[in-house]
mmCIF file of C-alpha atoms and ligand atoms in Angstrom:
data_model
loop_
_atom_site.group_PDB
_atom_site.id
_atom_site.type_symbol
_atom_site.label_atom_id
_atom_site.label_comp_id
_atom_site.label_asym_id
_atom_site.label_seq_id
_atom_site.Cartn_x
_atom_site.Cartn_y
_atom_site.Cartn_z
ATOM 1 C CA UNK A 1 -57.252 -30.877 75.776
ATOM 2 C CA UNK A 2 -55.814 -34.545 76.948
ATOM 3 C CA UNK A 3 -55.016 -36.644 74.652
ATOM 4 C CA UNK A 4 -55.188 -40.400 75.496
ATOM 5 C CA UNK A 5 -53.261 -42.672 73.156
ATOM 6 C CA UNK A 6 -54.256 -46.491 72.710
ATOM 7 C CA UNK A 7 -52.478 -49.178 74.417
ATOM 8 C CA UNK A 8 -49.495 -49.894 72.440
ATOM 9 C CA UNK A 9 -49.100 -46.893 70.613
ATOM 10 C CA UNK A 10 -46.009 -46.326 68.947
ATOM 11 C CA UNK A 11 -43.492 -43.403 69.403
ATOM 12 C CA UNK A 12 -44.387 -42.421 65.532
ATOM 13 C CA UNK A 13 -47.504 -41.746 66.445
ATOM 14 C CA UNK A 14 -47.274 -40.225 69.459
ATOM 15 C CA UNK A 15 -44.999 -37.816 67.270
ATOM 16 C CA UNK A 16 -47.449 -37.273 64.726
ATOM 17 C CA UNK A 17 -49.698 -35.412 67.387
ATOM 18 C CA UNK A 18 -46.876 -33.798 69.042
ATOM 19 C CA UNK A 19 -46.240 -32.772 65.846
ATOM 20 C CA UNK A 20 -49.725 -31.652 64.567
ATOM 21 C CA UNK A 21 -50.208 -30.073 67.978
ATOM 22 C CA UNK A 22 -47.442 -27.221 66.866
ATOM 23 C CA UNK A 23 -49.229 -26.506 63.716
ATOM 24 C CA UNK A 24 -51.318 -25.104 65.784
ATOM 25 C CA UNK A 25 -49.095 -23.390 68.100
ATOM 26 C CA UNK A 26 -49.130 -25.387 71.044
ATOM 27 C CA UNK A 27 -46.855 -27.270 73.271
ATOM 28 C CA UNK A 28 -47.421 -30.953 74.730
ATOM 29 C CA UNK A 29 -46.661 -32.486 77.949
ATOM 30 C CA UNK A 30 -45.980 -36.459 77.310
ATOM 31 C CA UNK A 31 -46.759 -39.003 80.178
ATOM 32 C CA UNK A 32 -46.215 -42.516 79.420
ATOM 33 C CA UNK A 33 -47.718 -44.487 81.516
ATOM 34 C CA UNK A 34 -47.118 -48.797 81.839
ATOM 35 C CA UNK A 35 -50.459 -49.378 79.318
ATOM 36 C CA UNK A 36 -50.706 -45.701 77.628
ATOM 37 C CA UNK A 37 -49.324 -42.702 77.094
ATOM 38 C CA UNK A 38 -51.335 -39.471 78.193
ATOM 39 C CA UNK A 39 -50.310 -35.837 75.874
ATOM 40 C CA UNK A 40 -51.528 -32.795 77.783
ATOM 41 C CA UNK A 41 -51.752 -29.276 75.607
ATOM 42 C CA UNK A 42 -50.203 -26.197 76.761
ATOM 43 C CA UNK A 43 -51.549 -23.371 75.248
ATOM 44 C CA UNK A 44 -55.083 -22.376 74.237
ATOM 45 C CA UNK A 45 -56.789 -25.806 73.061
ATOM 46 C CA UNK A 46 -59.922 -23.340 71.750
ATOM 47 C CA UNK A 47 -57.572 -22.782 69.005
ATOM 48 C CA UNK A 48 -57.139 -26.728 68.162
ATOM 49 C CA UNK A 49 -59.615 -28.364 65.672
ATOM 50 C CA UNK A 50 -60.540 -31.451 67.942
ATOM 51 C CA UNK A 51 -61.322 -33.877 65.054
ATOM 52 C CA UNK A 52 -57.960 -33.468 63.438
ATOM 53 C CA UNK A 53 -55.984 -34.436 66.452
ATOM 54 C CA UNK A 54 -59.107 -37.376 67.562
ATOM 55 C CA UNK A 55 -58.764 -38.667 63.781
ATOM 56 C CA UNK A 56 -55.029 -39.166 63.965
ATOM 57 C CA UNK A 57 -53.730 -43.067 64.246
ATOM 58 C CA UNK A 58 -52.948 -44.275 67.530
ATOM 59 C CA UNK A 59 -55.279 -41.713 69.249
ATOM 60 C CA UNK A 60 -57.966 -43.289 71.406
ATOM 61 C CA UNK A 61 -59.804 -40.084 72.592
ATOM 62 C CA UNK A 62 -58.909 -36.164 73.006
ATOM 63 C CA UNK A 63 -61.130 -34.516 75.600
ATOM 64 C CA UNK A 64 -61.554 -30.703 75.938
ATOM 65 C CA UNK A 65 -60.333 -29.404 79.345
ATOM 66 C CA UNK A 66 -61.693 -25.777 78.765
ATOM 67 C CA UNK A 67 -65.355 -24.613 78.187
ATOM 68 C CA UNK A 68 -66.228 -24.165 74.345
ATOM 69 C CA UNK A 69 -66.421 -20.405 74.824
ATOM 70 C CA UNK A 70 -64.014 -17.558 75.707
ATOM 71 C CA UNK A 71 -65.168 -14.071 75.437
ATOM 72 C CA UNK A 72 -68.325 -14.601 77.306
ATOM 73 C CA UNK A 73 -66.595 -15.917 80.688
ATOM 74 C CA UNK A 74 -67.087 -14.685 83.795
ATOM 75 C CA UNK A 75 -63.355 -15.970 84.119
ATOM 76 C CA UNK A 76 -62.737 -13.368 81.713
ATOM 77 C CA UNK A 77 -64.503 -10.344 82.950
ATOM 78 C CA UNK A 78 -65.970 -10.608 86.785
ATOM 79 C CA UNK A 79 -67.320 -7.927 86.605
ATOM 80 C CA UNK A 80 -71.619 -7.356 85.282
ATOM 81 C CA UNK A 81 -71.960 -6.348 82.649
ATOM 82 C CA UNK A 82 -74.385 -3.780 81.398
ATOM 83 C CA UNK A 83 -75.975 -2.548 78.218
ATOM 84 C CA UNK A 84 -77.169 0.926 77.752
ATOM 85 C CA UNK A 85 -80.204 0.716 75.202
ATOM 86 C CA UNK A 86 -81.252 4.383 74.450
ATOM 87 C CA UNK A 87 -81.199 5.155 78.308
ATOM 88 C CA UNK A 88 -82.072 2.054 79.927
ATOM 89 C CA UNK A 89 -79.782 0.305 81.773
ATOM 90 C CA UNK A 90 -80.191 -3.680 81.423
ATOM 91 C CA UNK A 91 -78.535 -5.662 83.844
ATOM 92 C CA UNK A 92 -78.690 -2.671 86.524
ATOM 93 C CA UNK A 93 -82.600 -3.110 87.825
ATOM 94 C CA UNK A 94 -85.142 -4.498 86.328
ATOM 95 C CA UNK A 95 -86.295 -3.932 82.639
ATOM 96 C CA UNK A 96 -89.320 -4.888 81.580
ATOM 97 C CA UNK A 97 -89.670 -5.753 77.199
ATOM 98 C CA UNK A 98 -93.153 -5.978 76.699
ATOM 99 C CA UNK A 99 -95.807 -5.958 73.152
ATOM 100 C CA UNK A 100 -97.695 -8.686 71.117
ATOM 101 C CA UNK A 101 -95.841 -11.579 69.449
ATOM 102 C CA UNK A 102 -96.126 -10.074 65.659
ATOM 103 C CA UNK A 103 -96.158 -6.664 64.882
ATOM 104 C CA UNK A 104 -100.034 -5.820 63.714
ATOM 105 C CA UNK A 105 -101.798 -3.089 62.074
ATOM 106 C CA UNK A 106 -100.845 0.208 62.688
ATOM 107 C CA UNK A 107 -103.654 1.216 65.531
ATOM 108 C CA UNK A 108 -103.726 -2.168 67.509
ATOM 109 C CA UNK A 109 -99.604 -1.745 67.991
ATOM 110 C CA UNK A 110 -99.470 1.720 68.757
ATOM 111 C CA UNK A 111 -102.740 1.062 71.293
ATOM 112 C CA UNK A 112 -100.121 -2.334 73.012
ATOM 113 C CA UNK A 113 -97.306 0.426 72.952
ATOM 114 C CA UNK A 114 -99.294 2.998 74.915
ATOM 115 C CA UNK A 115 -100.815 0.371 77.123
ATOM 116 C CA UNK A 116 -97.509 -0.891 78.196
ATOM 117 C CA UNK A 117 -95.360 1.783 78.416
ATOM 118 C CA UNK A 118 -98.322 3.310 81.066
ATOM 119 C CA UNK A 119 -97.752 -0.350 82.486
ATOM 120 C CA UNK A 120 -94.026 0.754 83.519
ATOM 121 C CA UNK A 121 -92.710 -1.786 80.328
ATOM 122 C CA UNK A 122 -89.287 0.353 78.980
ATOM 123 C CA UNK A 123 -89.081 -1.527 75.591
ATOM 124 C CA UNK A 124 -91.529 -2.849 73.468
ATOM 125 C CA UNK A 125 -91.147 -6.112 71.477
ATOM 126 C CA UNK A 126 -92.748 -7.263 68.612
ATOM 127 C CA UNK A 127 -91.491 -9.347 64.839
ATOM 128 C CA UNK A 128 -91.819 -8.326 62.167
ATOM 129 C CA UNK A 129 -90.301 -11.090 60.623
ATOM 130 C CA UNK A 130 -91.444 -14.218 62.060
ATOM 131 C CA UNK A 131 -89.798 -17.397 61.850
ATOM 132 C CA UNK A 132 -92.731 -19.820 62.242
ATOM 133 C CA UNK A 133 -92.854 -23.369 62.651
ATOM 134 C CA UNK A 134 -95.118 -24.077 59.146
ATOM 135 C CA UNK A 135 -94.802 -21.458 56.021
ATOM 136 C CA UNK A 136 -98.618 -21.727 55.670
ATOM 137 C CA UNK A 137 -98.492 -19.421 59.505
ATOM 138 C CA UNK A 138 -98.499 -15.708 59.424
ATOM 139 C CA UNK A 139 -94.672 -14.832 58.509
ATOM 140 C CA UNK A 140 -95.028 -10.966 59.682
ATOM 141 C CA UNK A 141 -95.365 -8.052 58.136
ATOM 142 C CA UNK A 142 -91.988 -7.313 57.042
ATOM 143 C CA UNK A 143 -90.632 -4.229 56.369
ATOM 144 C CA UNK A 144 -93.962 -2.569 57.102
ATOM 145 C CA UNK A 145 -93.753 -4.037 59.872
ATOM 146 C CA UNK A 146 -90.113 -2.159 60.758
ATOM 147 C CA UNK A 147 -91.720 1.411 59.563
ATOM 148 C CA UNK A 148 -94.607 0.556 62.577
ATOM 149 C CA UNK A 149 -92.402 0.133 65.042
ATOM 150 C CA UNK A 150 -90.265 3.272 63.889
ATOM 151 C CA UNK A 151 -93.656 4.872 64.642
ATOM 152 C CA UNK A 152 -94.476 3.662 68.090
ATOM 153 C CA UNK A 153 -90.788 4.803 69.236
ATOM 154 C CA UNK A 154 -91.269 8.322 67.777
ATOM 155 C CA UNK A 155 -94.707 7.910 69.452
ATOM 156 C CA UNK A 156 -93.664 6.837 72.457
ATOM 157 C CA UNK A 157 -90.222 6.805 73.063
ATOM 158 C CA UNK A 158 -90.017 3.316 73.604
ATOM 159 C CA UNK A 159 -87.018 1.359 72.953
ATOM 160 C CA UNK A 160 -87.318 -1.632 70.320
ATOM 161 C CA UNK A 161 -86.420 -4.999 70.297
ATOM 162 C CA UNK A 162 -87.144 -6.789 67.415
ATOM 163 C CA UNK A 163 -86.125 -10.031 65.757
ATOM 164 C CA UNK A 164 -83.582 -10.765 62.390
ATOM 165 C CA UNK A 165 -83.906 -13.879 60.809
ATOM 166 C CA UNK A 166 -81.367 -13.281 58.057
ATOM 167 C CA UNK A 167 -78.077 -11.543 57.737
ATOM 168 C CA UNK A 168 -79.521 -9.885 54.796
ATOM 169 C CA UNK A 169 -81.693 -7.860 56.413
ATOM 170 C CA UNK A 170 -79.338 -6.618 59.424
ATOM 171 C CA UNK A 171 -79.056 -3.181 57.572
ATOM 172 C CA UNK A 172 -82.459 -2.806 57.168
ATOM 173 C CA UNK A 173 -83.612 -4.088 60.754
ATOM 174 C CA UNK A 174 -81.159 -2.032 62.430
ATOM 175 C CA UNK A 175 -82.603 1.254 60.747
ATOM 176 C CA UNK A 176 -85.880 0.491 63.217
ATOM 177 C CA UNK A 177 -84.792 -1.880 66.252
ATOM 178 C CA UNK A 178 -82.709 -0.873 69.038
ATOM 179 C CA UNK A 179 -81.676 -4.586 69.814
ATOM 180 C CA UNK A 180 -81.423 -7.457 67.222
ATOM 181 C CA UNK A 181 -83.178 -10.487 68.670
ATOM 182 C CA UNK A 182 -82.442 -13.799 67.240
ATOM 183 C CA UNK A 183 -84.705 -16.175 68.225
ATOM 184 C CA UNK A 184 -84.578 -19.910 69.323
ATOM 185 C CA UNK A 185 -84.264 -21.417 65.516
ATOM 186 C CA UNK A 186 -81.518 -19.125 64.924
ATOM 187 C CA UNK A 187 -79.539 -19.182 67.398
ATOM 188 C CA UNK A 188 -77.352 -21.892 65.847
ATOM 189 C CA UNK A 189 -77.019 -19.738 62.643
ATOM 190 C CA UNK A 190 -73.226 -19.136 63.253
ATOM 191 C CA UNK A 191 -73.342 -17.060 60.013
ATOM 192 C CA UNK A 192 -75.783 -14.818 60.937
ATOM 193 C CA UNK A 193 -74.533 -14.705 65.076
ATOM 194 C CA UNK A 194 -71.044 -13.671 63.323
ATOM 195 C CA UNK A 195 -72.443 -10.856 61.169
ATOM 196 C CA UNK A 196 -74.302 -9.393 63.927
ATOM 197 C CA UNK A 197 -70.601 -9.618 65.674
ATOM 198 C CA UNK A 198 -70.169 -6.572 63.088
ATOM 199 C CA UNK A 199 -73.472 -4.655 64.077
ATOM 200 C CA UNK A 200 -73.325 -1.375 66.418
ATOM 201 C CA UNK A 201 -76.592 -2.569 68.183
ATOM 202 C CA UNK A 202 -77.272 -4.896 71.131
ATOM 203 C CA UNK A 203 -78.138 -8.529 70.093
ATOM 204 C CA UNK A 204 -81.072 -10.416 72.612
ATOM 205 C CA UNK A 205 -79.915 -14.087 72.055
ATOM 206 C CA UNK A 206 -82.567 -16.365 72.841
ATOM 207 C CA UNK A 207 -81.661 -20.244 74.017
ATOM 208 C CA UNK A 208 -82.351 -22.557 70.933
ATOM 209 C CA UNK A 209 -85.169 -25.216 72.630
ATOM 210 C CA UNK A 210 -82.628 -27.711 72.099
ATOM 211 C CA UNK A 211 -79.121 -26.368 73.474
ATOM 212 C CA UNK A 212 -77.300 -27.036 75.839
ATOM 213 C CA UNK A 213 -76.454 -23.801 78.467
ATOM 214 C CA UNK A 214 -72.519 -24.330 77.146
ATOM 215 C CA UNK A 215 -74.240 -24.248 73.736
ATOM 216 C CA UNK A 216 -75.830 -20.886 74.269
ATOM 217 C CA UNK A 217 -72.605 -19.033 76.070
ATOM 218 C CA UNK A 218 -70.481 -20.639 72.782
ATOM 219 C CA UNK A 219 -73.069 -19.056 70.316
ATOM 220 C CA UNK A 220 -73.081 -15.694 72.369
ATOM 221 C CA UNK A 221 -68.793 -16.278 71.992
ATOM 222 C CA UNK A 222 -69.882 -15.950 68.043
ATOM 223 C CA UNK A 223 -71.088 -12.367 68.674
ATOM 224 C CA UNK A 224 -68.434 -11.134 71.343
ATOM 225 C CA UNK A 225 -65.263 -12.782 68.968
ATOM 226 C CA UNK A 226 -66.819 -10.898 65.993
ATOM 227 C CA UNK A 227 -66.304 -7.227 67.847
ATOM 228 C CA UNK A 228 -69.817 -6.818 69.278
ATOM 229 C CA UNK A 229 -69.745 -7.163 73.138
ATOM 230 C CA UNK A 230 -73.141 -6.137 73.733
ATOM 231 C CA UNK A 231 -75.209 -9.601 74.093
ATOM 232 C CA UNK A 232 -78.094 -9.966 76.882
ATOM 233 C CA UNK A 233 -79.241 -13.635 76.945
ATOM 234 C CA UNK A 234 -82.971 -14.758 76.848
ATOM 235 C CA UNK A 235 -84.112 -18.053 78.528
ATOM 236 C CA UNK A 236 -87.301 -18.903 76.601
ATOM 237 C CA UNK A 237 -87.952 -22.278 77.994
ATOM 238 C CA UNK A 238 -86.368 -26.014 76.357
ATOM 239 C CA UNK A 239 -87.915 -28.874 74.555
ATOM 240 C CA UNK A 240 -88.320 -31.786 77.574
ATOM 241 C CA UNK A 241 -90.884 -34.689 77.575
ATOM 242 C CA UNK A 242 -93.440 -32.454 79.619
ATOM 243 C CA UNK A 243 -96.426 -31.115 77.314
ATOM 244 C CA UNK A 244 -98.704 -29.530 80.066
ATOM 245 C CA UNK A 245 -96.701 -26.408 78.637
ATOM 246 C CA UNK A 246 -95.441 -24.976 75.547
ATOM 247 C CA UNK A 247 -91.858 -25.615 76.441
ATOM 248 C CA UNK A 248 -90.023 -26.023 79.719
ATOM 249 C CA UNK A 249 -88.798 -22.579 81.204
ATOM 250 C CA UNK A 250 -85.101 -23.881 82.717
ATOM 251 C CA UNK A 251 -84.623 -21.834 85.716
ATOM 252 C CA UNK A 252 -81.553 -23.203 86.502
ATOM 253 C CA UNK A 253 -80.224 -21.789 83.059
ATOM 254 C CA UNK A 254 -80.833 -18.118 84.428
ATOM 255 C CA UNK A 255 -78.554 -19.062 88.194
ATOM 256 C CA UNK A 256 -75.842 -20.757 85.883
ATOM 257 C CA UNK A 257 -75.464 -18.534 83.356
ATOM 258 C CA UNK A 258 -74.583 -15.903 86.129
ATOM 259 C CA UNK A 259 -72.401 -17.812 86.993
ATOM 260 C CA UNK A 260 -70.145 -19.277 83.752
ATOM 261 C CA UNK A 261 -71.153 -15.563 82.464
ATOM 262 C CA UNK A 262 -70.853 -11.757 82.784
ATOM 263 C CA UNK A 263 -73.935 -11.094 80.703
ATOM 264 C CA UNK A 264 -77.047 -9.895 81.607
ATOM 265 C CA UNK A 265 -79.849 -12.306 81.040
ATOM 266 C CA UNK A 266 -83.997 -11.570 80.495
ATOM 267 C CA UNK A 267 -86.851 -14.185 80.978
ATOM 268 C CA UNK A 268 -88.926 -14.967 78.560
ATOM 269 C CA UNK A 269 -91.937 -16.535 80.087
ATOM 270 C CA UNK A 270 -94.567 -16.460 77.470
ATOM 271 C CA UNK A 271 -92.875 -18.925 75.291
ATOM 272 C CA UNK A 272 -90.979 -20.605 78.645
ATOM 273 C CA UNK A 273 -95.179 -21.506 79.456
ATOM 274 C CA UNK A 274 -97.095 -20.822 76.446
ATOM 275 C CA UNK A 275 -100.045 -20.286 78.527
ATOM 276 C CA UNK A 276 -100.803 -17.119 79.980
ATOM 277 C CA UNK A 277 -102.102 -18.449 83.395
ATOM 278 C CA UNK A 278 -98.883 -19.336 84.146
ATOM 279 C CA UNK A 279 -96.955 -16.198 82.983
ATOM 280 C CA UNK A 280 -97.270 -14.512 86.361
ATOM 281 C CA UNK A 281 -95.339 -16.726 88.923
ATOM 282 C CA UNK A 282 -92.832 -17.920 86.232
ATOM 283 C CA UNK A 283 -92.643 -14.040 85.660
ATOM 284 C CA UNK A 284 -91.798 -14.340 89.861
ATOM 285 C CA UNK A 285 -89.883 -16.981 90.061
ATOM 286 C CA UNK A 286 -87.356 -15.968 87.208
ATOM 287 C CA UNK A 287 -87.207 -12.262 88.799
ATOM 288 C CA UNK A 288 -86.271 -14.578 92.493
ATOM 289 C CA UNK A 289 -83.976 -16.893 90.357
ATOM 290 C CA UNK A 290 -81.502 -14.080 89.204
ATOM 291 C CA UNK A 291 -82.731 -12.698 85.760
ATOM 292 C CA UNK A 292 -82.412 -9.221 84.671
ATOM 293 C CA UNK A 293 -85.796 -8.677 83.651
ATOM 294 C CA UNK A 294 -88.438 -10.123 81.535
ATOM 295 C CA UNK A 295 -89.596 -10.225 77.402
ATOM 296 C CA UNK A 296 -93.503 -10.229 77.947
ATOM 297 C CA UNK A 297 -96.335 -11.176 75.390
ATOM 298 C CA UNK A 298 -98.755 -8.478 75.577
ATOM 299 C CA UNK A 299 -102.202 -7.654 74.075
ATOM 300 C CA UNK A 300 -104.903 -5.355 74.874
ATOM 301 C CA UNK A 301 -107.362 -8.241 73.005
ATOM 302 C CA UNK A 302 -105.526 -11.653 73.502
ATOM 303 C CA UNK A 303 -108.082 -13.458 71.535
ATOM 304 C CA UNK A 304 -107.354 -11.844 68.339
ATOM 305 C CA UNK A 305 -103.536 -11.841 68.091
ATOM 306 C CA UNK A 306 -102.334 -12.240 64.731
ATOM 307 C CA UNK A 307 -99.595 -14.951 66.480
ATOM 308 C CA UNK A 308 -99.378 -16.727 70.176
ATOM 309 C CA UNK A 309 -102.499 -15.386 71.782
ATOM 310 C CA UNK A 310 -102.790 -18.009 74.168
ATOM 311 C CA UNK A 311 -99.541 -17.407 76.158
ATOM 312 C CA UNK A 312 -100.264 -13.297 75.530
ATOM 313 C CA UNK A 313 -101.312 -11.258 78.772
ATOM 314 C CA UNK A 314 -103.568 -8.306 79.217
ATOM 315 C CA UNK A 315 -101.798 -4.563 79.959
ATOM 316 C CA UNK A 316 -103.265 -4.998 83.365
ATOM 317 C CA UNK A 317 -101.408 -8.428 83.804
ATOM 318 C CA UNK A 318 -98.438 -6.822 82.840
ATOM 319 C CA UNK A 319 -98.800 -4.061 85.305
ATOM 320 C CA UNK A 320 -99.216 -6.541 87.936
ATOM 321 C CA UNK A 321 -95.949 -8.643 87.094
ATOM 322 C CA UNK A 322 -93.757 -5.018 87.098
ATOM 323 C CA UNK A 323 -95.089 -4.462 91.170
ATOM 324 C CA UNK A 324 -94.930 -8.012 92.544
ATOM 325 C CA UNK A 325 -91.320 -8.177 89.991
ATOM 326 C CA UNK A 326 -90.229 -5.265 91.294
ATOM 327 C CA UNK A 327 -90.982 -6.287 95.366
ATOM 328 C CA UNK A 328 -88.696 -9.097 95.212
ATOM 329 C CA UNK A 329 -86.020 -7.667 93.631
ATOM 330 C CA UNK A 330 -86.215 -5.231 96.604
ATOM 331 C CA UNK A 331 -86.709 -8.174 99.213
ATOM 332 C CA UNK A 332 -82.490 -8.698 98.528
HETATM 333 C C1 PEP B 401 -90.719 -14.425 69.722
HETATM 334 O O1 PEP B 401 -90.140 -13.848 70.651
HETATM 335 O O2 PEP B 401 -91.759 -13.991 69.192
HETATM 336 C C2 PEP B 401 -90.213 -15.722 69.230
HETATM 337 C C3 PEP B 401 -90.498 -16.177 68.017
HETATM 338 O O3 PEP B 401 -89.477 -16.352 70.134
HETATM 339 P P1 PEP B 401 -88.629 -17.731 70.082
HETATM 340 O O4 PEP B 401 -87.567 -17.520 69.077
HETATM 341 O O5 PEP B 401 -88.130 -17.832 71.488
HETATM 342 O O6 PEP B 401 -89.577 -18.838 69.743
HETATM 343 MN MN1 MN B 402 -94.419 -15.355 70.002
#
């Protein structure tokens, strides 16, 4: 952090922030310059609160020289990393999460399970819970919902991802899901991101549709800081002024957070589109742009999906995004 003083700023005050700087461990470098007087930080400015030293008389601004997050640097670990989930390897290949929006009855979702997993798909996806936009939508089925997809992995062997919407129900969740996902609306819940800090299972973060990419890699920073290093990221497309689509899938999210992070990130481009004509070459183009692997919408009867069936594809959609997917991952 710099801290810029105001013109005429006395040596009180300049020794107030010296001064509050050491409560919080850290050392300051003083410049005075002819008009103001300049106070760098040595130490770890992540451990300052920024609006007690801004607040403090005499102090025209304090600006943050380091990123808001820590854990999750690539500074920090160069190295990929990668999360074993029940076998598969994510962020090693390509992995391919694919099922309907909300969990449905018990024979449609074991019929999507069977469907993808002959598609080459290595988890399946699917709420239970859903966090939707009005209450007067579909809000999942809940913990019924958790005992189906129990079933498809016994059936199967599937993996599951599946999303937690309240730190109340981590125990629960985690008794069926092999990966929490929190979705976009929670990804600011820094109570809930902390709690799953404490959980022994991978945690899918997905971008809020608002938040910044230093936003996202500080939320992820949540997880890591609470003890659980296992976070994969999940671009699911931002809020912009374009409403051809759903949302707008940011690409250049997936290439920087390569590069600011060590994580492995998926595409999500059924929500990233929310049209299922486009699903395809976004499905491409993320696979060229860097990601991981993708988190596919999947029905074997799009028109009657209890949630989002106009961005869901058909098994033989999905089968088609795993070969082309797969070809230009091996074109590098
Ligand atoms: C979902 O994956 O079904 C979902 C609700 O996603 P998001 O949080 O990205 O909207
Ligand atoms: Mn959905």
């Amino acid at each position: 952090m710099v801290v810029v003083m105001e013109p005429g700023s006395g040596d009180s005050q300049i020794a107030r922030v010296v001064e509050k700087l050491k409560t919080y461990g850290m050392d300051a470098d003083i410049s005075r310059g002819e008009e103001r007087t300049i106070i760098g930080i040595i130490g770890d400015e992540r451990e300052v609160d920024f609006d007690s030293i801004a607040s403090l008389p005499g102090v025209e601004r304090a600006m943050p020289v380091l990123k808001p997050y820590k854990y999750v640097s690539r500074h920090v670990h160069p190295e990929d990393k990668v999360i074993d989930v029940e076998g598969v390897r994510i962020g090693e290949g390509l992995v391919f999460m694919a099922g309907p929006c909300s969990v449905e009855d018990e024979q449609t979702t074991l019929r999507i399970a069977e469907e993808v997993k002959q598609a080459g798909a290595r988890i399946f996806r699917g709420g239970a819970y859903k966090p939707r936009t009005s209450p007067w939508s579909f809000q999942g089925l809940r913990e019924k919902g958790l005992e189906i997809l129990s079933k498809v992995k016994r059936q199967t062997g599937l993996a599951i991802v599946t999303e937690v919407i309240d730190s109340e129900h981590i125990d629960l969740v985690g008794q069926h899901t092999d990966i929490f996902q929190v979705g976009m609306r929670n990804m600011r819940n820094y109570a809930l991101l902390s709690r799953l800090g404490g959980a022994s299972k991978p945690v899918l973060l997905k971008r809020g549709d608002s938040s910044k990419l230093e936003e996202w890699l500080a939320a992820a920073d949540y997880i890591v800081r609470n003890g659980n290093e296992n976070v994969i990221l999940c671009e699911r497309g931002i809020r912009t002024f374009e409403d051809y689509t759903r949302n707008t899938l940011d690409l250049n999210a997936v290439v920087g957070a390569k590069i600011e992070s060590f994580l492995p990130i998926i595409v999500d481009p059924s929500h990233g589109t929310g049209r299922k004509d486009l699903v395809l070459a976004m499905s491409k183009a993320a696979i060229a742009a860097g990601a991981d692997g993708l988190l596919l919408e999947v029905h074997v009867r799009p028109e009657t999906a209890w949630s989002d069936g106009k961005q869901s594809i058909t098994p033989d959609v999905l089968r088609e995004i795993i070969r082309s997917c797969k070809q230009i991952r091996d074109l590098e």
